[in-house]
mmCIF file of N, CA and C in Angstrom:
data_model
loop_
_atom_site.group_PDB
_atom_site.id
_atom_site.type_symbol
_atom_site.label_atom_id
_atom_site.label_comp_id
_atom_site.label_asym_id
_atom_site.label_seq_id
_atom_site.Cartn_x
_atom_site.Cartn_y
_atom_site.Cartn_z
ATOM 1 N N UNK A 1 15.566 -6.848 0.233
ATOM 2 C CA UNK A 1 15.373 -8.006 -0.097
ATOM 3 C C UNK A 1 14.130 -8.023 1.257
ATOM 4 N N UNK A 2 14.349 -7.319 2.493
ATOM 5 C CA UNK A 2 13.380 -7.920 3.367
ATOM 6 C C UNK A 2 11.986 -7.976 3.341
ATOM 7 N N UNK A 3 11.076 -8.970 4.250
ATOM 8 C CA UNK A 3 10.115 -8.574 3.238
ATOM 9 C C UNK A 3 8.634 -8.182 4.453
ATOM 10 N N UNK A 4 7.750 -7.908 3.603
ATOM 11 C CA UNK A 4 6.609 -7.588 5.006
ATOM 12 C C UNK A 4 5.402 -7.630 4.355
ATOM 13 N N UNK A 5 4.375 -8.304 5.034
ATOM 14 C CA UNK A 5 2.948 -8.617 5.085
ATOM 15 C C UNK A 5 2.210 -7.530 5.170
ATOM 16 N N UNK A 6 0.917 -7.321 4.445
ATOM 17 C CA UNK A 6 -0.260 -6.780 4.163
ATOM 18 C C UNK A 6 -1.456 -7.287 4.501
ATOM 19 N N UNK A 7 -2.534 -7.193 4.978
ATOM 20 C CA UNK A 7 -3.594 -7.814 4.785
ATOM 21 C C UNK A 7 -4.813 -7.034 5.007
ATOM 22 N N UNK A 8 -5.898 -7.715 4.814
ATOM 23 C CA UNK A 8 -6.956 -6.913 5.065
ATOM 24 C C UNK A 8 -8.674 -8.028 5.057
ATOM 25 N N UNK A 9 -9.596 -7.574 5.401
ATOM 26 C CA UNK A 9 -10.676 -8.466 5.962
ATOM 27 C C UNK A 9 -9.975 -9.528 6.783
ATOM 28 N N UNK A 10 -9.762 -8.656 7.998
ATOM 29 C CA UNK A 10 -9.471 -9.779 9.004
ATOM 30 C C UNK A 10 -8.652 -11.197 8.529
ATOM 31 N N UNK A 11 -7.536 -10.725 7.989
ATOM 32 C CA UNK A 11 -6.882 -12.067 7.308
ATOM 33 C C UNK A 11 -7.008 -12.645 6.204
ATOM 34 N N UNK A 12 -8.385 -12.349 5.180
ATOM 35 C CA UNK A 12 -8.378 -13.499 4.039
ATOM 36 C C UNK A 12 -7.910 -12.879 2.805
ATOM 37 N N UNK A 13 -6.998 -11.536 2.876
ATOM 38 C CA UNK A 13 -6.446 -11.385 1.654
ATOM 39 C C UNK A 13 -4.994 -11.034 2.140
ATOM 40 N N UNK A 14 -3.580 -11.406 2.431
ATOM 41 C CA UNK A 14 -2.424 -11.274 2.406
ATOM 42 C C UNK A 14 -2.109 -10.724 1.474
ATOM 43 N N UNK A 15 -1.099 -9.740 1.194
ATOM 44 C CA UNK A 15 0.635 -9.538 0.660
ATOM 45 C C UNK A 15 1.412 -9.536 0.724
ATOM 46 N N UNK A 16 1.984 -9.970 0.211
ATOM 47 C CA UNK A 16 3.496 -10.149 0.612
ATOM 48 C C UNK A 16 4.341 -8.773 -0.426
ATOM 49 N N UNK A 17 5.198 -8.067 0.373
ATOM 50 C CA UNK A 17 5.794 -6.644 -0.318
ATOM 51 C C UNK A 17 7.196 -6.445 -0.074
ATOM 52 N N UNK A 18 8.423 -6.471 -1.408
ATOM 53 C CA UNK A 18 9.529 -6.297 -0.390
ATOM 54 C C UNK A 18 9.294 -4.610 -0.045
ATOM 55 N N UNK A 19 10.710 -4.782 0.954
ATOM 56 C CA UNK A 19 10.785 -3.047 1.599
ATOM 57 C C UNK A 19 11.052 -2.208 0.767
ATOM 58 N N UNK A 20 11.123 -2.342 -0.842
ATOM 59 C CA UNK A 20 11.267 -1.632 -1.398
ATOM 60 C C UNK A 20 9.974 -1.071 -2.338
ATOM 61 N N UNK A 21 8.943 -2.179 -1.998
ATOM 62 C CA UNK A 21 7.548 -1.761 -2.672
ATOM 63 C C UNK A 21 7.516 -2.740 -3.896
ATOM 64 N N UNK A 22 7.984 -4.012 -4.195
ATOM 65 C CA UNK A 22 8.026 -4.733 -5.177
ATOM 66 C C UNK A 22 6.719 -6.022 -4.269
ATOM 67 N N UNK A 23 5.746 -6.032 -5.273
ATOM 68 C CA UNK A 23 4.703 -7.127 -4.703
ATOM 69 C C UNK A 23 5.393 -8.347 -5.036
ATOM 70 N N UNK A 24 5.394 -9.694 -4.311
ATOM 71 C CA UNK A 24 5.987 -11.053 -4.026
ATOM 72 C C UNK A 24 4.733 -11.613 -4.239
ATOM 73 N N UNK A 25 3.597 -11.815 -3.613
ATOM 74 C CA UNK A 25 2.448 -12.810 -3.870
ATOM 75 C C UNK A 25 1.130 -12.031 -3.048
ATOM 76 N N UNK A 26 0.014 -12.426 -3.403
ATOM 77 C CA UNK A 26 -1.280 -12.266 -3.038
ATOM 78 C C UNK A 26 -1.846 -13.800 -2.507
ATOM 79 N N UNK A 27 -2.295 -13.321 -1.454
ATOM 80 C CA UNK A 27 -3.377 -15.061 -1.488
ATOM 81 C C UNK A 27 -4.440 -14.876 -0.684
ATOM 82 N N UNK A 28 -5.026 -14.881 -1.651
ATOM 83 C CA UNK A 28 -6.730 -15.200 -0.429
ATOM 84 C C UNK A 28 -7.212 -16.031 -0.183
ATOM 85 N N UNK A 29 -7.920 -16.619 0.455
ATOM 86 C CA UNK A 29 -8.886 -17.131 1.263
ATOM 87 C C UNK A 29 -9.803 -17.434 0.441
ATOM 88 N N UNK A 30 -10.105 -18.653 0.274
ATOM 89 C CA UNK A 30 -11.030 -19.095 -1.177
ATOM 90 C C UNK A 30 -12.468 -18.472 -0.579
ATOM 91 N N UNK A 31 -12.669 -18.406 0.878
ATOM 92 C CA UNK A 31 -14.116 -18.230 1.258
ATOM 93 C C UNK A 31 -14.565 -16.662 1.104
ATOM 94 N N UNK A 32 -13.289 -15.560 0.618
ATOM 95 C CA UNK A 32 -13.611 -14.585 0.028
ATOM 96 C C UNK A 32 -14.183 -14.103 -0.734
ATOM 97 N N UNK A 33 -13.817 -15.381 -2.214
ATOM 98 C CA UNK A 33 -14.191 -15.307 -3.400
ATOM 99 C C UNK A 33 -15.311 -15.914 -4.233
ATOM 100 N N UNK A 34 -15.948 -14.602 -4.332
ATOM 101 C CA UNK A 34 -17.598 -14.592 -4.430
ATOM 102 C C UNK A 34 -17.477 -13.557 -5.874
ATOM 103 N N UNK A 35 -18.219 -14.543 -6.759
ATOM 104 C CA UNK A 35 -18.425 -14.478 -8.212
ATOM 105 C C UNK A 35 -18.985 -12.989 -8.399
ATOM 106 N N UNK A 36 -20.379 -12.916 -7.380
ATOM 107 C CA UNK A 36 -21.308 -12.288 -7.278
ATOM 108 C C UNK A 36 -21.191 -10.782 -6.904
ATOM 109 N N UNK A 37 -19.997 -10.735 -6.083
ATOM 110 C CA UNK A 37 -19.116 -9.621 -5.335
ATOM 111 C C UNK A 37 -17.359 -8.915 -5.354
ATOM 112 N N UNK A 38 -17.260 -9.245 -6.482
ATOM 113 C CA UNK A 38 -16.132 -8.781 -6.898
ATOM 114 C C UNK A 38 -15.568 -7.246 -6.542
ATOM 115 N N UNK A 39 -16.095 -6.631 -6.469
ATOM 116 C CA UNK A 39 -15.610 -5.342 -6.134
ATOM 117 C C UNK A 39 -15.457 -5.290 -4.133
ATOM 118 N N UNK A 40 -16.075 -6.142 -3.662
ATOM 119 C CA UNK A 40 -15.345 -6.057 -2.291
ATOM 120 C C UNK A 40 -13.910 -6.632 -2.387
ATOM 121 N N UNK A 41 -13.921 -8.066 -3.010
ATOM 122 C CA UNK A 41 -12.609 -8.549 -3.025
ATOM 123 C C UNK A 41 -11.579 -7.528 -3.435
ATOM 124 N N UNK A 42 -11.723 -6.645 -4.751
ATOM 125 C CA UNK A 42 -11.020 -5.990 -5.337
ATOM 126 C C UNK A 42 -10.668 -4.875 -4.248
ATOM 127 N N UNK A 43 -11.441 -4.114 -3.350
ATOM 128 C CA UNK A 43 -11.220 -3.469 -2.298
ATOM 129 C C UNK A 43 -10.487 -4.173 -1.016
ATOM 130 N N UNK A 44 -10.565 -5.132 -0.672
ATOM 131 C CA UNK A 44 -9.639 -5.530 0.578
ATOM 132 C C UNK A 44 -8.309 -6.198 -0.726
ATOM 133 N N UNK A 45 -8.186 -6.272 -1.638
ATOM 134 C CA UNK A 45 -6.795 -6.196 -2.059
ATOM 135 C C UNK A 45 -6.247 -5.096 -2.027
ATOM 136 N N UNK A 46 -6.819 -4.121 -2.513
ATOM 137 C CA UNK A 46 -6.476 -2.469 -2.561
ATOM 138 C C UNK A 46 -5.808 -2.349 -0.650
ATOM 139 N N UNK A 47 -6.842 -2.628 0.035
ATOM 140 C CA UNK A 47 -6.671 -2.858 1.313
ATOM 141 C C UNK A 47 -5.203 -2.959 1.627
ATOM 142 N N UNK A 48 -5.219 -4.272 1.342
ATOM 143 C CA UNK A 48 -4.124 -5.275 1.738
ATOM 144 C C UNK A 48 -2.887 -4.791 0.956
ATOM 145 N N UNK A 49 -2.780 -4.317 0.222
ATOM 146 C CA UNK A 49 -1.535 -3.402 -0.683
ATOM 147 C C UNK A 49 -1.006 -1.791 0.066
ATOM 148 N N UNK A 50 -2.402 -1.620 0.485
ATOM 149 C CA UNK A 50 -1.599 -0.588 1.497
ATOM 150 C C UNK A 50 -1.542 -0.552 2.473
ATOM 151 N N UNK A 51 -1.701 -1.751 3.053
ATOM 152 C CA UNK A 51 -1.650 -2.198 4.948
ATOM 153 C C UNK A 51 0.433 -2.593 4.362
ATOM 154 N N UNK A 52 0.510 -3.435 3.459
ATOM 155 C CA UNK A 52 1.917 -3.779 2.936
ATOM 156 C C UNK A 52 2.943 -2.559 2.619
ATOM 157 N N UNK A 53 2.476 -1.596 2.147
ATOM 158 C CA UNK A 53 2.775 -0.529 1.910
ATOM 159 C C UNK A 53 3.438 0.317 3.135
ATOM 160 N N UNK A 54 2.638 0.201 3.654
ATOM 161 C CA UNK A 54 2.610 1.325 5.064
ATOM 162 C C UNK A 54 3.890 0.430 5.928
ATOM 163 N N UNK A 55 3.454 -0.803 5.835
ATOM 164 C CA UNK A 55 4.628 -1.484 6.799
ATOM 165 C C UNK A 55 5.693 -1.504 6.071
ATOM 166 N N UNK A 56 6.462 -1.944 4.942
ATOM 167 C CA UNK A 56 7.248 -1.443 4.248
ATOM 168 C C UNK A 56 8.021 0.070 4.387
ATOM 169 N N UNK A 57 7.312 1.374 4.277
ATOM 170 C CA UNK A 57 7.618 2.636 4.503
ATOM 171 C C UNK A 57 8.535 2.522 6.481
ATOM 172 N N UNK A 58 7.467 1.533 7.056
ATOM 173 C CA UNK A 58 7.776 1.738 8.277
ATOM 174 C C UNK A 58 9.401 0.839 8.733
ATOM 175 N N UNK A 59 9.415 -0.293 7.675
ATOM 176 C CA UNK A 59 10.904 -0.572 8.106
ATOM 177 C C UNK A 59 11.976 -0.334 7.489
ATOM 178 N N UNK A 60 11.386 0.846 6.738
ATOM 179 C CA UNK A 60 13.133 1.741 5.735
ATOM 180 C C UNK A 60 12.911 2.625 6.683
ATOM 181 N N UNK A 61 12.305 3.124 7.206
ATOM 182 C CA UNK A 61 11.802 4.555 8.621
ATOM 183 C C UNK A 61 12.987 3.694 9.523
ATOM 184 N N UNK A 62 12.887 2.562 9.939
ATOM 185 C CA UNK A 62 13.533 2.019 11.255
ATOM 186 C C UNK A 62 15.150 1.788 10.981
ATOM 187 N N UNK A 63 14.891 1.446 9.191
ATOM 188 C CA UNK A 63 16.579 0.834 8.990
ATOM 189 C C UNK A 63 17.130 2.309 8.632
ATOM 190 N N UNK A 64 16.676 3.703 8.039
ATOM 191 C CA UNK A 64 17.138 4.605 7.793
ATOM 192 C C UNK A 64 17.496 5.762 8.621
ATOM 193 N N UNK A 65 17.001 5.269 10.132
ATOM 194 C CA UNK A 65 16.839 6.172 11.371
ATOM 195 C C UNK A 65 17.838 6.378 11.474
ATOM 196 N N UNK A 66 18.973 5.426 11.636
ATOM 197 C CA UNK A 66 20.288 5.926 12.622
ATOM 198 C C UNK A 66 21.378 6.742 11.515
ATOM 199 N N UNK A 67 20.952 6.250 10.144
ATOM 200 C CA UNK A 67 21.503 7.238 9.036
ATOM 201 C C UNK A 67 21.142 8.729 9.015
ATOM 202 N N UNK A 68 19.789 8.917 8.391
ATOM 203 C CA UNK A 68 19.522 10.121 8.221
ATOM 204 C C UNK A 68 20.045 11.062 9.481
ATOM 205 N N UNK A 69 20.003 10.509 10.164
ATOM 206 C CA UNK A 69 20.194 11.435 11.643
ATOM 207 C C UNK A 69 21.670 11.598 11.980
ATOM 208 N N UNK A 70 22.517 11.185 10.563
ATOM 209 C CA UNK A 70 23.578 12.305 10.756
ATOM 210 C C UNK A 70 24.134 12.626 9.699
ATOM 211 N N UNK A 71 22.998 12.989 8.931
ATOM 212 C CA UNK A 71 23.096 14.240 7.818
ATOM 213 C C UNK A 71 22.993 15.977 7.592
ATOM 214 N N UNK A 72 23.012 16.026 9.346
ATOM 215 C CA UNK A 72 22.935 17.367 9.178
ATOM 216 C C UNK A 72 22.088 18.131 8.880
ATOM 217 N N UNK A 73 20.789 17.206 9.091
ATOM 218 C CA UNK A 73 19.668 18.695 8.378
ATOM 219 C C UNK A 73 19.727 18.346 6.846
ATOM 220 N N UNK A 74 20.129 17.636 6.287
ATOM 221 C CA UNK A 74 20.142 17.620 4.756
ATOM 222 C C UNK A 74 18.722 17.016 3.902
ATOM 223 N N UNK A 75 17.953 16.073 5.170
ATOM 224 C CA UNK A 75 17.085 15.450 4.536
ATOM 225 C C UNK A 75 15.619 16.264 4.926
#
């Protein structure tokens, strides 16, 4: 249930995700919402999701590192 934070646009878009990859929340700074430029907002959300997924993978690797080392090369 550990959570990670992903962000994009210098912190204008935040995504909170569990280490297992479940998205918990998306927060947008109101100044980034421009009805005439929806594509940029979409790109920023995707970027924040990717950043959160990367952070989740790093967290999983840190937690599994000691366990994976004792598997005798099965991984």
